[in-house]
Coordinates of C-alpha atoms and ligand atoms in Angstrom, one line a residue:
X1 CA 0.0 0.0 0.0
X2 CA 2.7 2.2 0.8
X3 CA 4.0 2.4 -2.7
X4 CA 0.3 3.7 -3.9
X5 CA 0.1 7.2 -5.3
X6 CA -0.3 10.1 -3.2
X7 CA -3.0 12.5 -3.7
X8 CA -3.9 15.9 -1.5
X9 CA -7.4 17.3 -1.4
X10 CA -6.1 20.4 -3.1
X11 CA -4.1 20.1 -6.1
X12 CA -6.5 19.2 -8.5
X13 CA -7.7 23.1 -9.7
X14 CA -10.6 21.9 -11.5
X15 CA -12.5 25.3 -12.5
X16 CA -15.3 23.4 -11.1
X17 CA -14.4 23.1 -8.0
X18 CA -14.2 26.7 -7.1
X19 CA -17.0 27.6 -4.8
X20 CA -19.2 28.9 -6.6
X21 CA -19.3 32.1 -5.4
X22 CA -16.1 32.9 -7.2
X23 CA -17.6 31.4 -10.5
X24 CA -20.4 33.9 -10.2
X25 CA -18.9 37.0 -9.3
X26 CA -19.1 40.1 -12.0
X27 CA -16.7 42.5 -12.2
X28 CA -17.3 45.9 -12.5
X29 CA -15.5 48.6 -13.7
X30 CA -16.2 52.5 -13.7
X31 CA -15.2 55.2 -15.7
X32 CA -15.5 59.1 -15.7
X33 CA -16.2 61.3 -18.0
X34 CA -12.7 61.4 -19.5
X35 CA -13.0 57.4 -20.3
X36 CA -10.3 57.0 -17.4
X37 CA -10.6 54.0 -15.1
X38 CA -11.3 54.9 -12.1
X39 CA -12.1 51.5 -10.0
X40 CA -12.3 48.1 -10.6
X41 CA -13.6 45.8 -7.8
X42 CA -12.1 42.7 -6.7
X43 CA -14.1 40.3 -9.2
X44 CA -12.9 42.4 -12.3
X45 CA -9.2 42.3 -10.5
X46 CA -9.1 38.7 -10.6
X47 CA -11.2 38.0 -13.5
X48 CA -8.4 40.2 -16.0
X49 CA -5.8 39.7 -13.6
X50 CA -5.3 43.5 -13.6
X51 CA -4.5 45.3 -10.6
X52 CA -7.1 48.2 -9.7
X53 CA -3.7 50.2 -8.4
X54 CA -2.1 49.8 -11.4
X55 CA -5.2 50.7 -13.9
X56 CA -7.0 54.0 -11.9
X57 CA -6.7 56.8 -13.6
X58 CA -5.7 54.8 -17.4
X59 CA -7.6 55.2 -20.6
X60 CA -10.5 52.7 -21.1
X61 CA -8.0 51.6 -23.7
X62 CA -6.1 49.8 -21.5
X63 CA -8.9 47.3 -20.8
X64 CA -10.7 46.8 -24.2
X65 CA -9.3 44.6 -26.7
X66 CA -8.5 46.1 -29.9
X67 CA -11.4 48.3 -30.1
X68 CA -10.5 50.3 -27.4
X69 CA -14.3 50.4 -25.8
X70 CA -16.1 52.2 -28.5
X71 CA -19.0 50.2 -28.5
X72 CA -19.6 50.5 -24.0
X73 CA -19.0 54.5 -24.8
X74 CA -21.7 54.8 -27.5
X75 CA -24.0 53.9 -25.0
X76 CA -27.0 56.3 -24.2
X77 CA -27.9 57.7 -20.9
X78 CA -30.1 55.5 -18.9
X79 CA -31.1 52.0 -18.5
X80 CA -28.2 49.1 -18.8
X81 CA -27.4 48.3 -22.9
X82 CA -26.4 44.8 -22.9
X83 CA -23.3 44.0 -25.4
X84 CA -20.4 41.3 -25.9
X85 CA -17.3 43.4 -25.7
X86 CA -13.8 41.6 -25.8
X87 CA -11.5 43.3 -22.6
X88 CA -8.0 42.6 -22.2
X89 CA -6.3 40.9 -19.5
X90 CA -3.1 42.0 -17.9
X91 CA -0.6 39.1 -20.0
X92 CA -2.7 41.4 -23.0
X93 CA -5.0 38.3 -23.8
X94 CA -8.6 38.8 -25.3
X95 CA -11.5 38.1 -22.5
X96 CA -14.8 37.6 -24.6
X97 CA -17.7 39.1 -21.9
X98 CA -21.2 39.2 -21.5
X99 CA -21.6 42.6 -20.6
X100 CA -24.1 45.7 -18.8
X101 CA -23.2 49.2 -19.4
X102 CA -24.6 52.3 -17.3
X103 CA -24.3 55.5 -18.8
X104 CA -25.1 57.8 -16.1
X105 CA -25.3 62.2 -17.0
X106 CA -23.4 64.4 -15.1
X107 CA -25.8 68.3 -14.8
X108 CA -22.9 69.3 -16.0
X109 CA -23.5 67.3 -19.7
X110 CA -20.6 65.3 -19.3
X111 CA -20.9 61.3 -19.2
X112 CA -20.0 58.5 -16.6
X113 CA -19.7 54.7 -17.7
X114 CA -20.0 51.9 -15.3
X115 CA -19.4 48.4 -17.0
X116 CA -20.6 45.1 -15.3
X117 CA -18.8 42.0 -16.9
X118 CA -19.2 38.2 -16.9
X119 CA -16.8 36.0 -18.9
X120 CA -18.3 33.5 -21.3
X121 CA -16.5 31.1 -20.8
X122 CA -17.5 30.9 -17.1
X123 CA -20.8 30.6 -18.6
X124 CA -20.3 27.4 -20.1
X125 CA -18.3 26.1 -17.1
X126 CA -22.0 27.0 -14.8
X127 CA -23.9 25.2 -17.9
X128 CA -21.8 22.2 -17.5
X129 CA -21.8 22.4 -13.7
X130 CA -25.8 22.9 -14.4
X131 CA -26.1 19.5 -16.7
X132 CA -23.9 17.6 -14.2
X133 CA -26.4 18.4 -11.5
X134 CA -29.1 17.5 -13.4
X135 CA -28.0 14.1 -13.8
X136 CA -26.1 12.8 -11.1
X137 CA -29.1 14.2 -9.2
X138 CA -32.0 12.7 -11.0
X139 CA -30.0 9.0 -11.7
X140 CA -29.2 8.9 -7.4
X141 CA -33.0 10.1 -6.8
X142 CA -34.7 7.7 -9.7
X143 CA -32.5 4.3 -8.4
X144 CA -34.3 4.3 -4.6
X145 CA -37.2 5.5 -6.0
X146 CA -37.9 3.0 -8.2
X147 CA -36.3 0.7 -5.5
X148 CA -39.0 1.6 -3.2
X149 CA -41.8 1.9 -5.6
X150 CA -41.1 -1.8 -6.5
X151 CA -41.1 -3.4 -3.0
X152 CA -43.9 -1.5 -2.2
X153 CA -46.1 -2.8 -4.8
X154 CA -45.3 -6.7 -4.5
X155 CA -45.9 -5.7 -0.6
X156 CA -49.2 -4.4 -1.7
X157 CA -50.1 -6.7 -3.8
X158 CA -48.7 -10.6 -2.3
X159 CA -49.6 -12.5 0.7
X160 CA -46.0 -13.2 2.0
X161 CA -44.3 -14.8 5.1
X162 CA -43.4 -12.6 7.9
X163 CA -39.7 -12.7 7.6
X164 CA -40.1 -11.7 3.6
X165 CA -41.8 -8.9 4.5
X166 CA -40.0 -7.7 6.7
X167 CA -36.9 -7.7 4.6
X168 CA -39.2 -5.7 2.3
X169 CA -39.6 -3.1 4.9
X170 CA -36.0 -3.0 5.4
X171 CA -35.1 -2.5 1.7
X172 CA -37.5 0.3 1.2
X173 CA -36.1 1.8 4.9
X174 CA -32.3 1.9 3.2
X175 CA -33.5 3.0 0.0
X176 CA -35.5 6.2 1.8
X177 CA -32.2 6.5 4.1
X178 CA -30.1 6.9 0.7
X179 CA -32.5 9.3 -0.7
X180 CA -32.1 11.5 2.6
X181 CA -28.4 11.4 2.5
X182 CA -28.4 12.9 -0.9
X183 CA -30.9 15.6 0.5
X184 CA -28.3 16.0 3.2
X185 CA -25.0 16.1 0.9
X186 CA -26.6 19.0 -1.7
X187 CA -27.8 20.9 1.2
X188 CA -24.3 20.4 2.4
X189 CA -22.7 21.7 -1.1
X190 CA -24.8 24.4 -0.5
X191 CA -23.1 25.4 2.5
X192 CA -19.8 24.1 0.8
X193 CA -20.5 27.4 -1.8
X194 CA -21.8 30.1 0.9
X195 CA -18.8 29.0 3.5
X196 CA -21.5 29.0 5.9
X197 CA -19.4 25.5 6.8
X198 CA -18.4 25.6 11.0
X199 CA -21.1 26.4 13.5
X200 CA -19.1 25.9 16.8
X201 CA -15.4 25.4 17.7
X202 CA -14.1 23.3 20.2
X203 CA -12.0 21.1 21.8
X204 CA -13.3 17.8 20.5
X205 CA -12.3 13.8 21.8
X206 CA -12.1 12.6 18.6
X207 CA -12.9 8.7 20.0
X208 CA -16.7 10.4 20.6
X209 CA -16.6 12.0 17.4
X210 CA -15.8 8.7 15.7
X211 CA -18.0 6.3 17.5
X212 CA -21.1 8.7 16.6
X213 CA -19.6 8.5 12.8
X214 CA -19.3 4.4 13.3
X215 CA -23.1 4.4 14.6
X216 CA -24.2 6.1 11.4
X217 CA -23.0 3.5 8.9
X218 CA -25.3 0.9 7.5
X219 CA -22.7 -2.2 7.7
X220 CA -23.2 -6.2 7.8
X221 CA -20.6 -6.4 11.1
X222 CA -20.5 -10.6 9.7
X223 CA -19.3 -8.9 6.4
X224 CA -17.4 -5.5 7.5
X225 CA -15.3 -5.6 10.4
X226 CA -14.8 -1.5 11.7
X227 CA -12.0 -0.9 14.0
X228 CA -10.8 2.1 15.7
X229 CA -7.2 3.0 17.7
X230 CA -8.0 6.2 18.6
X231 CA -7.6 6.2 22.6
X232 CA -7.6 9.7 24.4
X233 CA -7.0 12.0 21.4
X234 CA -8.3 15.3 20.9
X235 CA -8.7 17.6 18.2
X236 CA -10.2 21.5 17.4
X237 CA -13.3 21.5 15.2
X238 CA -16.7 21.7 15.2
X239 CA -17.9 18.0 16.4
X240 CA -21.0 17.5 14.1
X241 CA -19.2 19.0 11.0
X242 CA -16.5 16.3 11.8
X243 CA -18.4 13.1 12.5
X244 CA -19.7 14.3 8.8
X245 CA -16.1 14.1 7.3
X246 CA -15.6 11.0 9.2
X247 CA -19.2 9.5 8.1
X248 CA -18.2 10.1 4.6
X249 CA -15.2 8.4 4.9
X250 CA -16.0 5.4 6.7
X251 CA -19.4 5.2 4.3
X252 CA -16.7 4.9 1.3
X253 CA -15.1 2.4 3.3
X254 CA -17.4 0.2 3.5
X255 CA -19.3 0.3 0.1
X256 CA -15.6 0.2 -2.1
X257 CA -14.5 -3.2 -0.4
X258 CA -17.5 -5.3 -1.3
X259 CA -15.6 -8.7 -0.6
X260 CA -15.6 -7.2 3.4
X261 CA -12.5 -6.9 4.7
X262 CA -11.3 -4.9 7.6
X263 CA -11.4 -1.2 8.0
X264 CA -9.4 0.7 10.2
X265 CA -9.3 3.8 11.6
X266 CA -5.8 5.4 13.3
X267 CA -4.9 8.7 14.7
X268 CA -1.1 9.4 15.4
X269 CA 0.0 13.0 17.1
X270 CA 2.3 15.2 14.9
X271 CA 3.6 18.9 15.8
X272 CA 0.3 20.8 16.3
X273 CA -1.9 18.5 14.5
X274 CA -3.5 15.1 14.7
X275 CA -3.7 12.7 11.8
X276 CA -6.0 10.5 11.5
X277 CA -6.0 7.7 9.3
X278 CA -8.7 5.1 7.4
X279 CA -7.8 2.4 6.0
X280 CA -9.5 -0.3 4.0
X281 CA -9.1 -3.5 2.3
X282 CA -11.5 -2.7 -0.7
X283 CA -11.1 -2.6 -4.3
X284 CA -8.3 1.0 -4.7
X285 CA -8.6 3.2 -6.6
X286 CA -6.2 3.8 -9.9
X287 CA -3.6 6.4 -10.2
X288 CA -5.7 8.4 -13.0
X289 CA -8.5 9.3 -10.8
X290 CA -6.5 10.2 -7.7
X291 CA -6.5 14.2 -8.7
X292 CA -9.7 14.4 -9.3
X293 CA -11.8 12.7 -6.5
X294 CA -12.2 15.7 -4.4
X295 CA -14.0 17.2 -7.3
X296 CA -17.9 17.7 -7.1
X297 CA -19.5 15.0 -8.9
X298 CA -16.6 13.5 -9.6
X299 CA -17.0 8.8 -10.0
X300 CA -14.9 6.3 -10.6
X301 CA -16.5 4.5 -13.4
X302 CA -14.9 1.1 -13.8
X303 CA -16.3 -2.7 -13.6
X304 CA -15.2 -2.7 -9.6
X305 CA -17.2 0.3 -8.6
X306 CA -20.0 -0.1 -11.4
X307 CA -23.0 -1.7 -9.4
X308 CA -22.2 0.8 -6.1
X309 CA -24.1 4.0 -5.8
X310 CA -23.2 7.4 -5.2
X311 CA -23.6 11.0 -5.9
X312 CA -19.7 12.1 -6.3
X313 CA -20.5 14.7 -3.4
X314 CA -19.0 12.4 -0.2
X315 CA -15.2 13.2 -0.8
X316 CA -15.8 17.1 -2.0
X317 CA -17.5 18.0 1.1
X318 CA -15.6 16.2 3.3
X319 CA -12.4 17.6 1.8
X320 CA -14.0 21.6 1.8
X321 CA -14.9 20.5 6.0
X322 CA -11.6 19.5 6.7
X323 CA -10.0 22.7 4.7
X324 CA -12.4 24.8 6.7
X325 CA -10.9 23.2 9.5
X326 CA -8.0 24.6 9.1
X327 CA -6.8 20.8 8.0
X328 CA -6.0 18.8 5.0
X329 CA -6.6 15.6 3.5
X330 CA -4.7 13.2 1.4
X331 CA -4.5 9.7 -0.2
X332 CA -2.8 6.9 -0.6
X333 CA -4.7 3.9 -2.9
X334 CA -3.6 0.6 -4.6
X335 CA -5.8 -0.8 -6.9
X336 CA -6.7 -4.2 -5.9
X337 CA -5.4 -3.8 -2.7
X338 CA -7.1 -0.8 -0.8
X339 CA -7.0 3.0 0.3
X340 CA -6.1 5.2 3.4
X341 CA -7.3 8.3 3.5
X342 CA -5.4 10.8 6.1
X343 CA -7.2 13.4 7.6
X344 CA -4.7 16.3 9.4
X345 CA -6.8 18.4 12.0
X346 CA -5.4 21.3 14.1
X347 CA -4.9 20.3 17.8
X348 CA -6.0 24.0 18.9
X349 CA -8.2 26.3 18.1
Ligands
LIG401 P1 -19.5 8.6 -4.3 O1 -20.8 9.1 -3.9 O2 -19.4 8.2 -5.7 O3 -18.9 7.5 -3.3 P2 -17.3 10.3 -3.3 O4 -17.1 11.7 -3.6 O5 -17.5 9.9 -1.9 O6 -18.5 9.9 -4.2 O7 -16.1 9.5 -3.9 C1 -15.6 9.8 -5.2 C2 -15.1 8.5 -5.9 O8 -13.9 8.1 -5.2 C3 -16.0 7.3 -5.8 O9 -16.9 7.3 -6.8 C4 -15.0 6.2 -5.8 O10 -14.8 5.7 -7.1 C5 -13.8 6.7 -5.2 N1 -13.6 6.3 -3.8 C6 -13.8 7.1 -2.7 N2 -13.4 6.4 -1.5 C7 -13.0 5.2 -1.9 C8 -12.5 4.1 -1.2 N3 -12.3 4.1 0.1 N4 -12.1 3.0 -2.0 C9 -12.2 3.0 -3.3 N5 -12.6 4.1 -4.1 C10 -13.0 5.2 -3.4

């Protein structure tokens, strides 16, 4: 195992893992009346990668792309115009943008401009976001449904031993459980996107916040054997938002080593922060997809993993938790021989 690839939660800079907040902000730019910049705010610094220090008091030329604005300044006084301009970034590269210009009148008969800008090409990374959504989210909500729909009719319609239906009830119980952890996980993205993420922070015995993770999986202990060496450790975090790291974890756990197998969990004291470590016996996971399973959405699609479910939300939120911590996570994975996830929290506050 130790010669498996290592992966952190960060280094994949997918543009779709930005929160989203950063994929949606519009910069904005004004200008007065001698077509000088006069303030850009932080969106339109990042999005051209121009500095507002640098640009106040520059011709509008400075930011337009070849036609030097002409199109923003031909604008009328009054309501937004809505145009595609082309600006220029600060390496002098053209940025296509979807954008509202204000013409505002001075008494004095002079002119004001104020330009709000959204790059296109974020616009097709939101529309791709958008489609992903749309079917991760319908093919996890349509495979308990019709789970539950079925048992529920041959319960409805057949006379059936006691034990059978009972098993039926217990079906239709997990499948209604799944469907309310993917409630749980996008209302959890949503967080993920408003950093709305820790409510409390305290000193936390992580053996507590473990066990309460451990008593939230669904597990066959004849098939899954959980064990934890965690004795008298603490750690600095909110407790719920880390039984949820720990829950996603262990959950993966146990569905990617369908032959059983033993899963371990480990925590080991470094300088100022705790590491704790899962381990399991399952099926790996190969090199390839190691910098991208942080990423929202993001499956494994290959004959091992094909019949287990999943939204591809577990391992983005639990990474943004443990980042919010103050943490990190990383990997270490083998195909065919099993993964260890280690989880670094801060020791203080
Ligand atoms: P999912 O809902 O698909 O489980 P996650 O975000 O939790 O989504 O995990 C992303 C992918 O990483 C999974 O689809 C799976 O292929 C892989 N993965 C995560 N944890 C493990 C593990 N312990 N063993 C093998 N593969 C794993």
């Amino acid at each position: 195992m130790d010669s498996g690839r290592t992966v952190s939660a960060d280094v994949a800079e997918h543009p779709l893992r930005r929160p989203l907040g950063a994929v949606l902000a519009e910069g904005v730019v004004e200008f007065d009346a001698r077509r000088c910049i006069q303030a850009l705010n932080p969106a339109a610094e990042s999005l051209t990668g121009h500095a507002a220090g640098t640009l106040r008091g520059c011709d509008a030329a400075k930011l337009f792309h070849r036609t030097n604005g002409a199109d923003a300044f031909s604008v009328a006084p009054g309501g937004p115009a809505e145009l595609s301009l082309v600006l220029r970034t600060a390496e002098g590269e053209p940025l296509p943008v979807y954008a509202r210009v204000y013409c505002v009148a001075g008494d004095d008969g002079s002119h004001e401009w104020l330009l709000a800008f959204f790059p296109k090409g974020r616009v097709r990374a939101i529309e791709q976001l958008k489609n992903e959504l749309v079917s991760t989210v319908s093919h996890e909500l349509k495979t308990p449904l019709a789970a539950i729909k079925a048992y529920a009719s041959t319960l409805r319609n057949g006379e059936m031993p006691e034990q059978q239906r009972d098993e039926f009830l217990g079906v239709i119980e997990q499948q209604a459980d799944r469907l309310s952890r993917l409630v749980d996980d996008m209302l959890m993205v949503s967080r993920v996107e408003s950093a709305q993420l820790l409510r409390r922070r305290v000193i936390v015995p992580l053996d507590e916040v473990l066990d309460a993770a451990i008593a939230g999986l669904t597990f066959d202990p004849a098939v899954h054997q959980v064990t934890r060496r965690t004795a008298g450790t603490t750690v600095s975090g909110d407790p719920e938002r880390l039984r949820d790291v720990f829950r996603n974890l262990l959950e993966n756990a146990v569905k990617y080593s369908p032959r059983g197998g033993t899963i371990e969990v480990r925590a080991q004291a470094a300088p100022d922060c705790t590491v704790v470590e899962i381990s399991d016996s399952g099926v790996g996971i190969a090199s390839e997809h190691l910098p991208y399973i942080f990423d929202r959405f993001y499956r494994v699609e290959s004959p091992s993993t094909a019949s287990v479910g999943g939204s591809g939300l577990g391992l983005y939120i639990a990474g943004a938790l443990v980042r919010a911590h103050g943490g990190a996570v990383n990997v270490r994975s083998e195909p065919g021989e099993g993964t260890t996830f280690s989880v670094m929290l801060p020791v203080r506050a």
